[in-house]
């Protein structure tokens, strides 16, 4: 084959003199060479089975880690709730006795609900606990807004026990509809199963309550991350803590007397008006 001569190109520039550069001659590619290059190209973009297997393994690992997380949370929650002391058991027994008696009896307040309202339940439970010798009161927690959580307030029952000087003051919280505090509409199945482990009415020491809040707040954050939902400030751990921690002695009040012991409010209407009263009696006037 004859040698192909080198081709020179010249570029004319207005700023400087002529410049030359050398271009190598074109390569004579045979059909075999072209197909060989194409084969290498397709081999380079062909899917690697090892990468596919690696991706599937990553997904399996994530699912396994998620299952392990929910299993640990379930075990921690169960062990935290099942633990109890004699003080908690006594308070829980009185609370359940009052709740069982109120079921289906209606509300004692003037609003006449079909079932006992939260306000009347708290008053009845608090009254029975005080009759049993416990320092029970209705608590109202209030907190101001901050960059992390909005302001709010919450009402619940607590019992303060100072019977053991060695242990110091022990505070037991009674929260009705405790399970509803953590429910969400679009929760995954793992979170729903965790919610079902919670008691409807919580009776426990403040330390036990804080342990439950830590477990549930972590579960709430995990659930919303898996569901790709925004976590509202009212579901944050600090907001849940504020409900039962932002209290003082000034916010504790004893229950009012029962409705049967209250003096009835005088009611007057035109239907019950006594027309024989002296101030309302008028002589009959004959119309001509």
C-alpha atoms as an extended CHARMM CRD file, in Angstrom:
* protein
*
       288  EXT
         1         1  UNK       CA              0.0000000000        0.0000000000        0.0000000000  PROA      1               0.0000000000
         2         2  UNK       CA              1.3270000000        3.4370000000       -0.9360000000  PROA      2               0.0000000000
         3         3  UNK       CA              2.0650000000        5.8250000000        1.9110000000  PROA      3               0.0000000000
         4         4  UNK       CA             -0.4910000000        8.5860000000        2.2090000000  PROA      4               0.0000000000
         5         5  UNK       CA              1.1900000000       11.9740000000        2.2630000000  PROA      5               0.0000000000
         6         6  UNK       CA              0.7180000000       14.2530000000        5.2750000000  PROA      6               0.0000000000
         7         7  UNK       CA             -1.8220000000       17.0240000000        4.7360000000  PROA      7               0.0000000000
         8         8  UNK       CA             -1.0290000000       20.5370000000        5.9720000000  PROA      8               0.0000000000
         9         9  UNK       CA             -3.6820000000       23.1620000000        6.7280000000  PROA      9               0.0000000000
        10        10  UNK       CA             -3.0300000000       26.8500000000        7.0050000000  PROA      10              0.0000000000
        11        11  UNK       CA             -4.9650000000       29.2720000000        9.1780000000  PROA      11              0.0000000000
        12        12  UNK       CA             -4.8000000000       32.9590000000        8.4280000000  PROA      12              0.0000000000
        13        13  UNK       CA             -4.9780000000       35.1850000000       11.4580000000  PROA      13              0.0000000000
        14        14  UNK       CA             -5.2810000000       38.9530000000       11.4470000000  PROA      14              0.0000000000
        15        15  UNK       CA             -3.1080000000       39.2990000000       14.5480000000  PROA      15              0.0000000000
        16        16  UNK       CA             -0.1690000000       37.2200000000       13.5100000000  PROA      16              0.0000000000
        17        17  UNK       CA              1.3600000000       35.5990000000       10.5310000000  PROA      17              0.0000000000
        18        18  UNK       CA              0.3110000000       32.3410000000        8.9300000000  PROA      18              0.0000000000
        19        19  UNK       CA              0.2410000000       29.3280000000       11.2760000000  PROA      19              0.0000000000
        20        20  UNK       CA              0.5170000000       25.7350000000       10.1910000000  PROA      20              0.0000000000
        21        21  UNK       CA             -0.5770000000       22.5670000000       11.9450000000  PROA      21              0.0000000000
        22        22  UNK       CA             -0.3380000000       18.9850000000       10.8970000000  PROA      22              0.0000000000
        23        23  UNK       CA             -3.2680000000       16.6090000000       10.5410000000  PROA      23              0.0000000000
        24        24  UNK       CA             -2.6290000000       12.9100000000       10.4540000000  PROA      24              0.0000000000
        25        25  UNK       CA             -4.1110000000       11.1150000000        7.4610000000  PROA      25              0.0000000000
        26        26  UNK       CA             -7.4530000000        9.3930000000        7.8150000000  PROA      26              0.0000000000
        27        27  UNK       CA             -7.3420000000        5.7860000000        8.8600000000  PROA      27              0.0000000000
        28        28  UNK       CA             -8.6820000000        3.2990000000        6.3820000000  PROA      28              0.0000000000
        29        29  UNK       CA            -11.2050000000        1.3560000000        8.4540000000  PROA      29              0.0000000000
        30        30  UNK       CA            -12.2640000000       -2.0140000000        7.2060000000  PROA      30              0.0000000000
        31        31  UNK       CA            -15.6700000000       -3.4960000000        7.8470000000  PROA      31              0.0000000000
        32        32  UNK       CA            -14.2260000000       -5.8700000000       10.4140000000  PROA      32              0.0000000000
        33        33  UNK       CA            -12.6870000000       -2.9930000000       12.3170000000  PROA      33              0.0000000000
        34        34  UNK       CA            -15.9630000000       -1.0370000000       12.4190000000  PROA      34              0.0000000000
        35        35  UNK       CA            -17.9630000000       -3.9820000000       13.7050000000  PROA      35              0.0000000000
        36        36  UNK       CA            -15.2940000000       -4.6710000000       16.2670000000  PROA      36              0.0000000000
        37        37  UNK       CA            -15.6250000000       -1.1240000000       17.6290000000  PROA      37              0.0000000000
        38        38  UNK       CA            -19.4060000000       -1.3520000000       17.6750000000  PROA      38              0.0000000000
        39        39  UNK       CA            -19.2450000000       -4.6000000000       19.5820000000  PROA      39              0.0000000000
        40        40  UNK       CA            -17.0140000000       -3.0160000000       22.2120000000  PROA      40              0.0000000000
        41        41  UNK       CA            -19.4320000000       -0.0830000000       22.4760000000  PROA      41              0.0000000000
        42        42  UNK       CA            -22.4600000000       -2.2700000000       23.0690000000  PROA      42              0.0000000000
        43        43  UNK       CA            -20.5460000000       -4.3790000000       25.5480000000  PROA      43              0.0000000000
        44        44  UNK       CA            -19.7380000000       -1.2630000000       27.5430000000  PROA      44              0.0000000000
        45        45  UNK       CA            -23.3840000000       -0.2030000000       27.8710000000  PROA      45              0.0000000000
        46        46  UNK       CA            -24.7610000000       -3.6750000000       28.4210000000  PROA      46              0.0000000000
        47        47  UNK       CA            -26.4330000000       -4.0860000000       31.8540000000  PROA      47              0.0000000000
        48        48  UNK       CA            -24.1760000000       -5.6260000000       34.4090000000  PROA      48              0.0000000000
        49        49  UNK       CA            -25.9900000000       -8.3960000000       36.3180000000  PROA      49              0.0000000000
        50        50  UNK       CA            -23.8100000000       -7.7060000000       39.3500000000  PROA      50              0.0000000000
        51        51  UNK       CA            -25.1720000000       -4.1360000000       39.5470000000  PROA      51              0.0000000000
        52        52  UNK       CA            -28.7530000000       -5.3820000000       39.3410000000  PROA      52              0.0000000000
        53        53  UNK       CA            -28.1200000000       -7.8920000000       42.0930000000  PROA      53              0.0000000000
        54        54  UNK       CA            -26.4840000000       -5.1780000000       44.1880000000  PROA      54              0.0000000000
        55        55  UNK       CA            -29.5510000000       -2.9320000000       43.8370000000  PROA      55              0.0000000000
        56        56  UNK       CA            -31.8750000000       -5.7390000000       44.8610000000  PROA      56              0.0000000000
        57        57  UNK       CA            -29.6610000000       -6.5280000000       47.8330000000  PROA      57              0.0000000000
        58        58  UNK       CA            -29.7920000000       -2.8730000000       48.9390000000  PROA      58              0.0000000000
        59        59  UNK       CA            -33.5910000000       -2.9090000000       48.8510000000  PROA      59              0.0000000000
        60        60  UNK       CA            -33.6840000000       -6.1300000000       50.8370000000  PROA      60              0.0000000000
        61        61  UNK       CA            -31.2860000000       -4.6570000000       53.3850000000  PROA      61              0.0000000000
        62        62  UNK       CA            -33.4570000000       -1.5560000000       53.7760000000  PROA      62              0.0000000000
        63        63  UNK       CA            -36.5590000000       -3.6670000000       54.3020000000  PROA      63              0.0000000000
        64        64  UNK       CA            -34.7360000000       -5.8160000000       56.8380000000  PROA      64              0.0000000000
        65        65  UNK       CA            -33.5050000000       -2.7440000000       58.7070000000  PROA      65              0.0000000000
        66        66  UNK       CA            -37.0440000000       -1.3270000000       58.7450000000  PROA      66              0.0000000000
        67        67  UNK       CA            -38.4730000000       -4.5810000000       60.0970000000  PROA      67              0.0000000000
        68        68  UNK       CA            -35.7740000000       -4.7020000000       62.7730000000  PROA      68              0.0000000000
        69        69  UNK       CA            -36.5730000000       -1.1310000000       63.8190000000  PROA      69              0.0000000000
        70        70  UNK       CA            -40.2950000000       -1.7840000000       64.2440000000  PROA      70              0.0000000000
        71        71  UNK       CA            -39.6130000000       -5.0240000000       66.0750000000  PROA      71              0.0000000000
        72        72  UNK       CA            -37.3300000000       -3.2450000000       68.5460000000  PROA      72              0.0000000000
        73        73  UNK       CA            -39.8550000000       -0.4470000000       69.0850000000  PROA      73              0.0000000000
        74        74  UNK       CA            -42.5930000000       -2.9790000000       69.7580000000  PROA      74              0.0000000000
        75        75  UNK       CA            -40.4660000000       -4.8190000000       72.3110000000  PROA      75              0.0000000000
        76        76  UNK       CA            -39.3960000000       -1.6010000000       74.0680000000  PROA      76              0.0000000000
        77        77  UNK       CA            -42.9720000000       -0.3430000000       74.2280000000  PROA      77              0.0000000000
        78        78  UNK       CA            -44.3110000000       -3.6210000000       75.5670000000  PROA      78              0.0000000000
        79        79  UNK       CA            -41.6570000000       -3.8360000000       78.2810000000  PROA      79              0.0000000000
        80        80  UNK       CA            -42.2170000000       -0.1980000000       79.2830000000  PROA      80              0.0000000000
        81        81  UNK       CA            -45.9970000000       -0.4910000000       79.5720000000  PROA      81              0.0000000000
        82        82  UNK       CA            -45.9950000000       -3.8520000000       81.3580000000  PROA      82              0.0000000000
        83        83  UNK       CA            -43.8280000000       -2.5940000000       84.2010000000  PROA      83              0.0000000000
        84        84  UNK       CA            -45.7400000000       -1.2110000000       87.1550000000  PROA      84              0.0000000000
        85        85  UNK       CA            -45.4840000000       -0.4220000000       90.8520000000  PROA      85              0.0000000000
        86        86  UNK       CA            -47.9180000000       -0.9370000000       93.7200000000  PROA      86              0.0000000000
        87        87  UNK       CA            -48.7780000000        2.7750000000       93.6620000000  PROA      87              0.0000000000
        88        88  UNK       CA            -49.5780000000        2.6940000000       89.9490000000  PROA      88              0.0000000000
        89        89  UNK       CA            -51.6400000000       -0.4770000000       90.3810000000  PROA      89              0.0000000000
        90        90  UNK       CA            -53.7700000000        1.0780000000       93.1410000000  PROA      90              0.0000000000
        91        91  UNK       CA            -54.4390000000        4.2310000000       91.1360000000  PROA      91              0.0000000000
        92        92  UNK       CA            -55.1650000000        2.2120000000       87.9910000000  PROA      92              0.0000000000
        93        93  UNK       CA            -57.6450000000        0.0210000000       89.8730000000  PROA      93              0.0000000000
        94        94  UNK       CA            -59.6460000000        3.0140000000       91.1350000000  PROA      94              0.0000000000
        95        95  UNK       CA            -59.5310000000        4.6770000000       87.7190000000  PROA      95              0.0000000000
        96        96  UNK       CA            -60.7940000000        1.5860000000       85.9020000000  PROA      96              0.0000000000
        97        97  UNK       CA            -63.5380000000        1.1020000000       88.4970000000  PROA      97              0.0000000000
        98        98  UNK       CA            -64.8490000000        4.6200000000       87.8770000000  PROA      98              0.0000000000
        99        99  UNK       CA            -64.5810000000        4.2620000000       84.1030000000  PROA      99              0.0000000000
       100       100  UNK       CA            -66.4620000000        0.9590000000       84.1490000000  PROA      100             0.0000000000
       101       101  UNK       CA            -69.2240000000        2.5420000000       86.2200000000  PROA      101             0.0000000000
       102       102  UNK       CA            -69.5160000000        5.5520000000       83.9140000000  PROA      102             0.0000000000
       103       103  UNK       CA            -69.8640000000        3.4960000000       80.7380000000  PROA      103             0.0000000000
       104       104  UNK       CA            -73.3650000000        3.9550000000       79.3740000000  PROA      104             0.0000000000
       105       105  UNK       CA            -74.5950000000        6.0410000000       82.3180000000  PROA      105             0.0000000000
       106       106  UNK       CA            -74.3960000000        9.3260000000       80.4480000000  PROA      106             0.0000000000
       107       107  UNK       CA            -72.8040000000       12.5880000000       81.4530000000  PROA      107             0.0000000000
       108       108  UNK       CA            -73.7050000000       14.3270000000       84.6950000000  PROA      108             0.0000000000
       109       109  UNK       CA            -73.1940000000       17.8550000000       83.4230000000  PROA      109             0.0000000000
       110       110  UNK       CA            -75.8920000000       20.0740000000       81.9690000000  PROA      110             0.0000000000
       111       111  UNK       CA            -74.8430000000       19.3160000000       78.3920000000  PROA      111             0.0000000000
       112       112  UNK       CA            -76.3750000000       15.7980000000       78.5960000000  PROA      112             0.0000000000
       113       113  UNK       CA            -74.0190000000       13.9080000000       76.3190000000  PROA      113             0.0000000000
       114       114  UNK       CA            -74.8950000000       10.3670000000       75.3600000000  PROA      114             0.0000000000
       115       115  UNK       CA            -71.8240000000        9.1620000000       77.2470000000  PROA      115             0.0000000000
       116       116  UNK       CA            -69.6910000000       10.6570000000       79.9730000000  PROA      116             0.0000000000
       117       117  UNK       CA            -67.5980000000       13.5440000000       78.6570000000  PROA      117             0.0000000000
       118       118  UNK       CA            -63.9140000000       13.9810000000       79.3580000000  PROA      118             0.0000000000
       119       119  UNK       CA            -64.5030000000       16.7750000000       81.8790000000  PROA      119             0.0000000000
       120       120  UNK       CA            -66.9440000000       14.7470000000       83.9680000000  PROA      120             0.0000000000
       121       121  UNK       CA            -64.7350000000       11.6610000000       83.8020000000  PROA      121             0.0000000000
       122       122  UNK       CA            -61.7550000000       13.5850000000       85.1310000000  PROA      122             0.0000000000
       123       123  UNK       CA            -63.8300000000       15.0640000000       87.9480000000  PROA      123             0.0000000000
       124       124  UNK       CA            -65.2750000000       11.6960000000       88.9680000000  PROA      124             0.0000000000
       125       125  UNK       CA            -61.9260000000        9.8940000000       88.8670000000  PROA      125             0.0000000000
       126       126  UNK       CA            -60.1970000000       12.7130000000       90.7250000000  PROA      126             0.0000000000
       127       127  UNK       CA            -62.9240000000       12.7620000000       93.3850000000  PROA      127             0.0000000000
       128       128  UNK       CA            -62.7120000000        9.0080000000       93.9360000000  PROA      128             0.0000000000
       129       129  UNK       CA            -58.9330000000        9.1330000000       94.1990000000  PROA      129             0.0000000000
       130       130  UNK       CA            -59.0990000000       11.8960000000       96.7970000000  PROA      130             0.0000000000
       131       131  UNK       CA            -61.6930000000        9.9340000000       98.7590000000  PROA      131             0.0000000000
       132       132  UNK       CA            -59.2370000000        7.0260000000       98.7420000000  PROA      132             0.0000000000
       133       133  UNK       CA            -56.5570000000        9.2510000000      100.2810000000  PROA      133             0.0000000000
       134       134  UNK       CA            -54.5640000000       10.2090000000       97.1880000000  PROA      134             0.0000000000
       135       135  UNK       CA            -53.4440000000       13.7540000000       96.3980000000  PROA      135             0.0000000000
       136       136  UNK       CA            -55.1160000000       13.9330000000       93.0080000000  PROA      136             0.0000000000
       137       137  UNK       CA            -55.8500000000       17.0830000000       91.0430000000  PROA      137             0.0000000000
       138       138  UNK       CA            -56.8680000000       18.2960000000       87.6090000000  PROA      138             0.0000000000
       139       139  UNK       CA            -53.8130000000       19.7580000000       85.8650000000  PROA      139             0.0000000000
       140       140  UNK       CA            -53.6750000000       22.2310000000       83.0090000000  PROA      140             0.0000000000
       141       141  UNK       CA            -50.3800000000       22.5700000000       81.1760000000  PROA      141             0.0000000000
       142       142  UNK       CA            -49.7200000000       25.6670000000       79.0810000000  PROA      142             0.0000000000
       143       143  UNK       CA            -46.7500000000       26.5640000000       76.9220000000  PROA      143             0.0000000000
       144       144  UNK       CA            -45.7950000000       29.4010000000       74.6470000000  PROA      144             0.0000000000
       145       145  UNK       CA            -44.8310000000       29.1180000000       71.0320000000  PROA      145             0.0000000000
       146       146  UNK       CA            -41.1990000000       28.6260000000       70.0800000000  PROA      146             0.0000000000
       147       147  UNK       CA            -39.3180000000       28.2170000000       66.8000000000  PROA      147             0.0000000000
       148       148  UNK       CA            -39.9060000000       24.4550000000       67.0690000000  PROA      148             0.0000000000
       149       149  UNK       CA            -43.4630000000       24.0720000000       68.3740000000  PROA      149             0.0000000000
       150       150  UNK       CA            -46.6370000000       26.2000000000       68.4930000000  PROA      150             0.0000000000
       151       151  UNK       CA            -48.3130000000       27.2770000000       71.7160000000  PROA      151             0.0000000000
       152       152  UNK       CA            -51.0270000000       25.1950000000       73.3110000000  PROA      152             0.0000000000
       153       153  UNK       CA            -52.5270000000       23.7660000000       76.4720000000  PROA      153             0.0000000000
       154       154  UNK       CA            -53.6140000000       20.3560000000       77.7210000000  PROA      154             0.0000000000
       155       155  UNK       CA            -55.7210000000       19.0910000000       80.6390000000  PROA      155             0.0000000000
       156       156  UNK       CA            -55.2140000000       15.7900000000       82.4310000000  PROA      156             0.0000000000
       157       157  UNK       CA            -55.1230000000       14.1990000000       85.9060000000  PROA      157             0.0000000000
       158       158  UNK       CA            -52.1570000000       13.5190000000       88.1230000000  PROA      158             0.0000000000
       159       159  UNK       CA            -51.4730000000       12.0880000000       91.5740000000  PROA      159             0.0000000000
       160       160  UNK       CA            -48.6060000000       13.3340000000       93.7390000000  PROA      160             0.0000000000
       161       161  UNK       CA            -47.3300000000       10.8720000000       96.3490000000  PROA      161             0.0000000000
       162       162  UNK       CA            -44.9250000000       11.8210000000       99.1480000000  PROA      162             0.0000000000
       163       163  UNK       CA            -45.4290000000        8.7720000000      101.3650000000  PROA      163             0.0000000000
       164       164  UNK       CA            -41.8670000000        7.4870000000      100.9410000000  PROA      164             0.0000000000
       165       165  UNK       CA            -39.1910000000       10.0220000000      101.9840000000  PROA      165             0.0000000000
       166       166  UNK       CA            -36.4230000000        7.8800000000      100.4590000000  PROA      166             0.0000000000
       167       167  UNK       CA            -37.9830000000        7.8880000000       96.9960000000  PROA      167             0.0000000000
       168       168  UNK       CA            -39.0630000000       11.4910000000       97.2500000000  PROA      168             0.0000000000
       169       169  UNK       CA            -42.0420000000       12.8500000000       95.3620000000  PROA      169             0.0000000000
       170       170  UNK       CA            -43.6050000000       10.4510000000       92.8870000000  PROA      170             0.0000000000
       171       171  UNK       CA            -45.9340000000       11.7990000000       90.2090000000  PROA      171             0.0000000000
       172       172  UNK       CA            -48.4310000000        9.5560000000       88.4290000000  PROA      172             0.0000000000
       173       173  UNK       CA            -50.1690000000       10.8010000000       85.2770000000  PROA      173             0.0000000000
       174       174  UNK       CA            -53.6790000000        9.7330000000       84.2380000000  PROA      174             0.0000000000
       175       175  UNK       CA            -54.4640000000       10.4280000000       80.5880000000  PROA      175             0.0000000000
       176       176  UNK       CA            -57.7860000000        9.5280000000       78.9860000000  PROA      176             0.0000000000
       177       177  UNK       CA            -57.8450000000        8.6630000000       75.2670000000  PROA      177             0.0000000000
       178       178  UNK       CA            -54.0940000000        8.1590000000       75.3910000000  PROA      178             0.0000000000
       179       179  UNK       CA            -54.0610000000        6.1340000000       72.1990000000  PROA      179             0.0000000000
       180       180  UNK       CA            -55.7440000000        8.9390000000       70.2510000000  PROA      180             0.0000000000
       181       181  UNK       CA            -52.8120000000       11.2640000000       71.0290000000  PROA      181             0.0000000000
       182       182  UNK       CA            -50.6380000000        9.3280000000       68.5540000000  PROA      182             0.0000000000
       183       183  UNK       CA            -53.0630000000        8.1710000000       65.8690000000  PROA      183             0.0000000000
       184       184  UNK       CA            -52.6370000000        9.3510000000       62.2750000000  PROA      184             0.0000000000
       185       185  UNK       CA            -54.7750000000        8.7780000000       59.2120000000  PROA      185             0.0000000000
       186       186  UNK       CA            -52.1340000000        7.5740000000       56.7270000000  PROA      186             0.0000000000
       187       187  UNK       CA            -49.9660000000        5.4770000000       59.0230000000  PROA      187             0.0000000000
       188       188  UNK       CA            -48.2850000000        2.3170000000       57.7780000000  PROA      188             0.0000000000
       189       189  UNK       CA            -49.1280000000       -1.1160000000       59.1190000000  PROA      189             0.0000000000
       190       190  UNK       CA            -46.1460000000       -1.2290000000       61.4980000000  PROA      190             0.0000000000
       191       191  UNK       CA            -47.2070000000        2.0200000000       63.1480000000  PROA      191             0.0000000000
       192       192  UNK       CA            -50.8270000000        0.8770000000       63.4560000000  PROA      192             0.0000000000
       193       193  UNK       CA            -49.7110000000       -2.2940000000       65.2000000000  PROA      193             0.0000000000
       194       194  UNK       CA            -47.6360000000       -0.2010000000       67.5920000000  PROA      194             0.0000000000
       195       195  UNK       CA            -50.6140000000        2.0600000000       68.3310000000  PROA      195             0.0000000000
       196       196  UNK       CA            -52.7490000000       -0.9560000000       69.2110000000  PROA      196             0.0000000000
       197       197  UNK       CA            -50.3040000000       -1.8140000000       71.9930000000  PROA      197             0.0000000000
       198       198  UNK       CA            -51.0300000000        1.4770000000       73.7620000000  PROA      198             0.0000000000
       199       199  UNK       CA            -53.6850000000        1.5010000000       76.4970000000  PROA      199             0.0000000000
       200       200  UNK       CA            -56.8130000000        3.5520000000       75.9490000000  PROA      200             0.0000000000
       201       201  UNK       CA            -56.2910000000        5.1690000000       79.3710000000  PROA      201             0.0000000000
       202       202  UNK       CA            -52.7160000000        5.6200000000       80.5540000000  PROA      202             0.0000000000
       203       203  UNK       CA            -51.9290000000        5.4040000000       84.2740000000  PROA      203             0.0000000000
       204       204  UNK       CA            -48.2410000000        5.5420000000       85.0880000000  PROA      204             0.0000000000
       205       205  UNK       CA            -45.3660000000        7.4570000000       86.5890000000  PROA      205             0.0000000000
       206       206  UNK       CA            -44.0200000000       10.4540000000       84.7260000000  PROA      206             0.0000000000
       207       207  UNK       CA            -40.7840000000        8.5660000000       84.0160000000  PROA      207             0.0000000000
       208       208  UNK       CA            -42.7500000000        5.7710000000       82.3740000000  PROA      208             0.0000000000
       209       209  UNK       CA            -44.7260000000        8.2830000000       80.3290000000  PROA      209             0.0000000000
       210       210  UNK       CA            -41.5340000000        9.9180000000       79.0840000000  PROA      210             0.0000000000
       211       211  UNK       CA            -40.2440000000        6.5170000000       77.9920000000  PROA      211             0.0000000000
       212       212  UNK       CA            -43.4080000000        5.8660000000       75.9970000000  PROA      212             0.0000000000
       213       213  UNK       CA            -43.2120000000        9.3250000000       74.4170000000  PROA      213             0.0000000000
       214       214  UNK       CA            -39.6390000000        8.7110000000       73.2910000000  PROA      214             0.0000000000
       215       215  UNK       CA            -40.5750000000        5.3930000000       71.6840000000  PROA      215             0.0000000000
       216       216  UNK       CA            -43.6740000000        6.7400000000       69.9620000000  PROA      216             0.0000000000
       217       217  UNK       CA            -41.9920000000        9.9300000000       68.7420000000  PROA      217             0.0000000000
       218       218  UNK       CA            -39.2260000000        7.8840000000       67.1390000000  PROA      218             0.0000000000
       219       219  UNK       CA            -41.8460000000        5.6300000000       65.5460000000  PROA      219             0.0000000000
       220       220  UNK       CA            -43.8130000000        8.6320000000       64.2820000000  PROA      220             0.0000000000
       221       221  UNK       CA            -40.7200000000       10.1000000000       62.6390000000  PROA      221             0.0000000000
       222       222  UNK       CA            -39.8590000000        6.7540000000       61.0310000000  PROA      222             0.0000000000
       223       223  UNK       CA            -43.4080000000        6.2300000000       59.7610000000  PROA      223             0.0000000000
       224       224  UNK       CA            -43.6230000000        9.6640000000       58.1530000000  PROA      224             0.0000000000
       225       225  UNK       CA            -40.2240000000        9.2120000000       56.5400000000  PROA      225             0.0000000000
       226       226  UNK       CA            -41.2560000000        5.8950000000       55.0120000000  PROA      226             0.0000000000
       227       227  UNK       CA            -44.5720000000        7.3680000000       53.8400000000  PROA      227             0.0000000000
       228       228  UNK       CA            -42.7730000000       10.5160000000       52.5840000000  PROA      228             0.0000000000
       229       229  UNK       CA            -45.0620000000       12.7790000000       54.6220000000  PROA      229             0.0000000000
       230       230  UNK       CA            -44.2980000000       16.0940000000       56.2940000000  PROA      230             0.0000000000
       231       231  UNK       CA            -44.0430000000       15.8750000000       60.0810000000  PROA      231             0.0000000000
       232       232  UNK       CA            -46.1810000000       18.5560000000       61.7050000000  PROA      232             0.0000000000
       233       233  UNK       CA            -44.8240000000       20.4010000000       64.7570000000  PROA      233             0.0000000000
       234       234  UNK       CA            -47.6190000000       19.0030000000       66.9390000000  PROA      234             0.0000000000
       235       235  UNK       CA            -46.1580000000       15.5120000000       66.4450000000  PROA      235             0.0000000000
       236       236  UNK       CA            -42.6390000000       16.3920000000       67.5470000000  PROA      236             0.0000000000
       237       237  UNK       CA            -41.1570000000       14.9480000000       70.7120000000  PROA      237             0.0000000000
       238       238  UNK       CA            -40.8230000000       18.3560000000       72.3740000000  PROA      238             0.0000000000
       239       239  UNK       CA            -44.4970000000       19.1640000000       71.7350000000  PROA      239             0.0000000000
       240       240  UNK       CA            -45.6560000000       15.8570000000       73.2220000000  PROA      240             0.0000000000
       241       241  UNK       CA            -43.4780000000       16.4070000000       76.2820000000  PROA      241             0.0000000000
       242       242  UNK       CA            -44.9490000000       19.8700000000       76.8150000000  PROA      242             0.0000000000
       243       243  UNK       CA            -48.4260000000       18.3920000000       77.2550000000  PROA      243             0.0000000000
       244       244  UNK       CA            -47.5340000000       16.6810000000       80.5280000000  PROA      244             0.0000000000
       245       245  UNK       CA            -44.4180000000       18.5320000000       81.7270000000  PROA      245             0.0000000000
       246       246  UNK       CA            -45.2980000000       22.2400000000       81.5070000000  PROA      246             0.0000000000
       247       247  UNK       CA            -47.2290000000       22.2600000000       84.7770000000  PROA      247             0.0000000000
       248       248  UNK       CA            -46.8040000000       23.7630000000       88.2270000000  PROA      248             0.0000000000
       249       249  UNK       CA            -48.5660000000       23.5970000000       91.5940000000  PROA      249             0.0000000000
       250       250  UNK       CA            -50.5550000000       26.6840000000       90.6410000000  PROA      250             0.0000000000
       251       251  UNK       CA            -52.1150000000       24.7690000000       87.7470000000  PROA      251             0.0000000000
       252       252  UNK       CA            -53.3920000000       21.9220000000       89.9680000000  PROA      252             0.0000000000
       253       253  UNK       CA            -56.9550000000       22.2500000000       91.2220000000  PROA      253             0.0000000000
       254       254  UNK       CA            -59.2310000000       19.8610000000       93.1510000000  PROA      254             0.0000000000
       255       255  UNK       CA            -62.4090000000       18.6560000000       91.4910000000  PROA      255             0.0000000000
       256       256  UNK       CA            -65.6760000000       20.5400000000       92.0630000000  PROA      256             0.0000000000
       257       257  UNK       CA            -68.3580000000       18.9370000000       94.2420000000  PROA      257             0.0000000000
       258       258  UNK       CA            -70.5390000000       16.3220000000       92.5660000000  PROA      258             0.0000000000
       259       259  UNK       CA            -73.6140000000       17.5090000000       90.7330000000  PROA      259             0.0000000000
       260       260  UNK       CA            -75.9560000000       16.0330000000       93.3090000000  PROA      260             0.0000000000
       261       261  UNK       CA            -74.3510000000       18.1460000000       96.0500000000  PROA      261             0.0000000000
       262       262  UNK       CA            -74.6850000000       21.4110000000       94.1540000000  PROA      262             0.0000000000
       263       263  UNK       CA            -77.5700000000       23.7260000000       94.8180000000  PROA      263             0.0000000000
       264       264  UNK       CA            -80.0100000000       23.7010000000       91.9350000000  PROA      264             0.0000000000
       265       265  UNK       CA            -80.0180000000       26.8400000000       89.8720000000  PROA      265             0.0000000000
       266       266  UNK       CA            -83.3910000000       28.6250000000       90.0940000000  PROA      266             0.0000000000
       267       267  UNK       CA            -85.1590000000       28.5420000000       86.7750000000  PROA      267             0.0000000000
       268       268  UNK       CA            -88.0170000000       30.8110000000       85.8270000000  PROA      268             0.0000000000
       269       269  UNK       CA            -90.0880000000       30.8470000000       82.6870000000  PROA      269             0.0000000000
       270       270  UNK       CA            -93.5550000000       31.9150000000       81.6220000000  PROA      270             0.0000000000
       271       271  UNK       CA            -94.6860000000       28.2990000000       81.8660000000  PROA      271             0.0000000000
       272       272  UNK       CA            -93.7230000000       27.9770000000       85.5400000000  PROA      272             0.0000000000
       273       273  UNK       CA            -94.5480000000       31.5260000000       86.5910000000  PROA      273             0.0000000000
       274       274  UNK       CA            -96.7950000000       31.6930000000       89.6660000000  PROA      274             0.0000000000
       275       275  UNK       CA            -99.5830000000       34.0450000000       88.7030000000  PROA      275             0.0000000000
       276       276  UNK       CA           -100.8840000000       34.0920000000       92.2850000000  PROA      276             0.0000000000
       277       277  UNK       CA            -97.9100000000       36.1060000000       93.4980000000  PROA      277             0.0000000000
       278       278  UNK       CA            -98.9670000000       39.4430000000       94.9680000000  PROA      278             0.0000000000
       279       279  UNK       CA            -96.7580000000       41.4390000000       92.6890000000  PROA      279             0.0000000000
       280       280  UNK       CA            -98.3320000000       39.9320000000       89.6000000000  PROA      280             0.0000000000
       281       281  UNK       CA           -101.9930000000       39.9610000000       90.6580000000  PROA      281             0.0000000000
       282       282  UNK       CA           -104.1240000000       42.6120000000       88.9540000000  PROA      282             0.0000000000
       283       283  UNK       CA           -107.8530000000       43.3630000000       89.3480000000  PROA      283             0.0000000000
       284       284  UNK       CA           -110.1860000000       42.2420000000       86.6250000000  PROA      284             0.0000000000
       285       285  UNK       CA           -111.2690000000       45.0480000000       84.3010000000  PROA      285             0.0000000000
       286       286  UNK       CA           -114.6500000000       44.8550000000       82.6450000000  PROA      286             0.0000000000
       287       287  UNK       CA           -114.6810000000       45.9090000000       79.0100000000  PROA      287             0.0000000000
       288       288  UNK       CA           -117.7730000000       47.9150000000       78.0050000000  PROA      288             0.0000000000
